[in-house]
Tab-separated table of C-alpha atoms in Angstrom:
chain	number	residue	atom	x	y	z
A	1	MET	CA	-0.073	-0.228	-0.337
A	2	PRO	CA	1.169	3.066	-0.903
A	3	GLY	CA	2.044	5.496	2.206
A	4	LEU	CA	4.514	7.501	5.033
A	5	PRO	CA	6.281	4.568	6.849
A	6	LEU	CA	5.240	5.984	10.517
A	7	TRP	CA	8.674	3.733	11.857
A	8	GLU	CA	12.128	3.872	10.382
A	9	GLU	CA	15.251	2.251	11.653
A	10	GLY	CA	13.255	1.740	15.128
A	11	HIS	CA	12.051	4.786	15.747
A	12	MET	CA	8.819	6.521	15.249
A	13	MET	CA	8.986	9.475	12.466
A	14	GLU	CA	6.728	12.579	12.846
A	15	ILE	CA	3.444	11.777	12.077
A	16	TRP	CA	2.209	15.780	11.188
A	17	THR	CA	2.275	15.709	7.448
A	18	GLY	CA	0.963	18.513	5.307
A	19	ASP	CA	-1.910	16.165	4.407
A	20	THR	CA	-2.584	14.829	7.670
A	21	LEU	CA	-2.945	18.196	9.029
A	22	PHE	CA	-5.016	19.853	6.436
A	23	PHE	CA	-7.291	16.116	7.562
A	24	PHE	CA	-7.841	17.620	10.781
A	25	GLN	CA	-8.905	21.483	10.164
A	26	GLY	CA	-11.884	21.468	12.187
A	27	HIS	CA	-10.975	18.818	14.350
A	28	GLU	CA	-7.706	20.346	15.955
A	29	GLY	CA	-8.799	19.211	19.428
A	30	ALA	CA	-8.797	15.344	18.524
A	31	MET	CA	-4.938	16.265	17.504
A	32	ALA	CA	-3.437	15.035	21.051
A	33	LEU	CA	-6.249	11.347	20.441
A	34	TYR	CA	-4.354	11.380	17.276
A	35	GLU	CA	-1.277	11.016	18.305
A	36	ALA	CA	-2.081	8.463	20.865
A	37	PHE	CA	-3.327	6.379	18.701
A	38	VAL	CA	-0.837	5.815	17.040
A	39	GLN	CA	1.650	5.120	19.768
A	40	LYS	CA	-0.648	3.066	20.739
A	41	LEU	CA	-1.430	1.589	17.239
A	42	GLN	CA	2.534	0.343	16.163
A	43	GLU	CA	3.320	-0.535	20.368
A	44	ALA	CA	-0.205	-2.966	19.304
A	45	VAL	CA	1.031	-3.965	15.853
A	46	GLY	CA	4.282	-2.785	14.596
A	47	GLU	CA	5.414	-1.250	11.375
A	48	VAL	CA	2.171	0.867	9.824
A	49	ARG	CA	2.292	2.469	7.256
A	50	VAL	CA	-0.745	5.428	6.577
A	51	LYS	CA	-2.356	6.732	3.625
A	52	VAL	CA	-4.967	9.705	3.575
A	53	SER	CA	-7.240	11.086	2.393
A	54	LYS	CA	-10.251	13.837	1.974
A	55	THR	CA	-12.233	11.544	4.441
A	56	GLN	CA	-10.394	9.121	6.791
A	57	ILE	CA	-6.811	7.837	6.557
A	58	ALA	CA	-5.799	4.660	6.433
A	59	PHE	CA	-3.769	1.818	8.217
A	60	ALA	CA	-1.843	-0.869	7.226
A	61	ASN	CA	0.977	-2.987	7.081
A	62	ARG	CA	0.590	-5.428	3.843
A	63	TYR	CA	-2.372	-4.910	3.636
A	64	GLN	CA	-4.992	-2.300	5.098
A	65	PHE	CA	-6.609	-3.216	8.170
A	66	ALA	CA	-7.386	0.605	10.201
A	67	PHE	CA	-9.406	3.643	9.879
A	68	VAL	CA	-9.690	6.924	11.753
A	69	SER	CA	-12.168	9.335	9.980
A	70	PHE	CA	-14.630	11.558	11.590
A	71	ALA	CA	-17.993	10.416	10.335
A	72	LYS	CA	-20.686	10.693	12.589
A	73	VAL	CA	-21.718	7.278	14.211
A	74	ARG	CA	-23.578	9.313	16.882
A	75	ARG	CA	-26.140	11.283	17.030
A	76	ALA	CA	-24.925	14.607	17.279
A	77	GLY	CA	-26.171	15.127	21.090
A	78	ASP	CA	-24.118	11.667	21.476
A	79	ARG	CA	-21.046	13.006	19.838
A	80	SER	CA	-18.483	14.660	22.289
A	81	GLU	CA	-17.233	17.529	19.949
A	82	ASN	CA	-12.884	16.181	20.003
A	83	TYR	CA	-13.339	12.518	18.603
A	84	MET	CA	-12.758	10.274	15.655
A	85	VAL	CA	-13.871	7.341	15.074
A	86	VAL	CA	-12.165	3.996	14.333
A	87	THR	CA	-12.639	1.888	11.453
A	88	PHE	CA	-11.123	-1.589	11.746
A	89	GLY	CA	-12.702	-5.337	10.299
A	90	LEU	CA	-12.613	-8.319	11.640
A	91	ASP	CA	-14.280	-11.644	10.440
A	92	HIS	CA	-16.199	-11.665	13.415
A	93	ARG	CA	-19.088	-9.362	14.726
A	94	GLU	CA	-17.815	-8.186	18.380
A	95	ASP	CA	-20.495	-7.893	20.413
A	96	SER	CA	-19.670	-4.591	22.757
A	97	PRO	CA	-21.066	-1.335	23.918
A	98	ARG	CA	-18.626	0.816	22.671
A	99	ILE	CA	-18.974	-0.322	19.178
A	100	HIS	CA	-21.264	1.769	18.032
A	101	VAL	CA	-22.204	0.411	14.222
A	102	ALA	CA	-20.828	-3.125	13.388
A	103	VAL	CA	-21.708	-4.220	9.491
A	104	GLU	CA	-21.867	-7.187	7.760
A	105	PRO	CA	-20.887	-5.956	4.293
A	106	TYR	CA	-19.939	-9.831	2.419
A	107	PRO	CA	-19.918	-12.781	4.538
A	108	GLY	CA	-17.370	-13.697	6.180
A	109	ARG	CA	-16.256	-9.534	7.349
A	110	TRP	CA	-17.654	-7.238	9.602
A	111	THR	CA	-16.850	-3.838	9.412
A	112	HIS	CA	-16.734	-2.242	13.291
A	113	HIS	CA	-16.794	1.583	14.188
A	114	VAL	CA	-15.342	3.032	16.954
A	115	GLN	CA	-15.984	6.496	18.596
A	116	VAL	CA	-13.542	7.604	20.435
A	117	SER	CA	-13.102	11.313	22.640
A	118	ALA	CA	-11.030	10.846	25.460
A	119	LEU	CA	-7.413	9.408	25.524
A	120	GLU	CA	-8.411	6.769	28.236
A	121	GLU	CA	-10.660	4.821	25.745
A	122	LEU	CA	-7.424	3.936	24.128
A	123	ASP	CA	-7.328	1.318	25.789
A	124	GLU	CA	-6.024	-2.292	25.489
A	125	GLU	CA	-9.508	-3.664	24.852
A	126	LEU	CA	-9.474	-1.126	21.307
A	127	MET	CA	-5.429	-2.051	20.529
A	128	ARG	CA	-6.672	-5.883	21.062
A	129	TRP	CA	-8.970	-5.272	18.206
A	130	LEU	CA	-6.817	-3.465	16.072
A	131	LYS	CA	-3.900	-6.569	16.503
A	132	GLU	CA	-7.550	-8.544	15.484
A	133	ALA	CA	-7.730	-6.978	12.580
A	134	ALA	CA	-4.412	-7.022	10.906
A	135	GLU	CA	-4.230	-10.044	11.893
A	136	PHE	CA	-6.788	-10.599	9.529
A	137	ALA	CA	-6.159	-8.604	6.491
A	138	GLU	CA	-3.153	-10.790	6.909
A	139	ARG	CA	-4.806	-13.312	6.362
A	140	LYS	CA	-7.432	-12.387	3.799
A	141	GLY	CA	-4.674	-10.024	1.316
A	142	ARG	CA	-3.278	-13.544	1.487
A	143	GLY	CA	-6.097	-15.563	0.240
A	144	ARG	CA	-5.852	-13.004	-2.290
A	145	GLY	CA	-3.341	-14.879	-3.929
A	146	ARG	CA	-1.520	-10.778	-4.036
């Protein structure tokens, strides 16, 4: 996947590129969440690559497995002013009150959306799901013959 490696020779690279700063325009209050998320994700999964687009930031090892966006998965009155949505895919539906939306876009793949509004929500449970998502993406990718 094209994108910037966030790890290089054992140290974290700068995550605030021009594209990333542009992505956070209007959502500056979520920048600390994102920075902590990237650090914890790399601790949980290892080396990842990032690709910034207009509507989301994608994370990949060999295949994309996690995304950060500002999707509105909760009603306006239920959303924090400063939030981001973490999206990931698993081979099963994860049942948790933290997961705001879970859909099965095709058999054997469940897409989950979790709104993160506080640093303490970047916890072991979320990182476990993301590690599982990275492993699932790798398995699914190998199954495509790539």
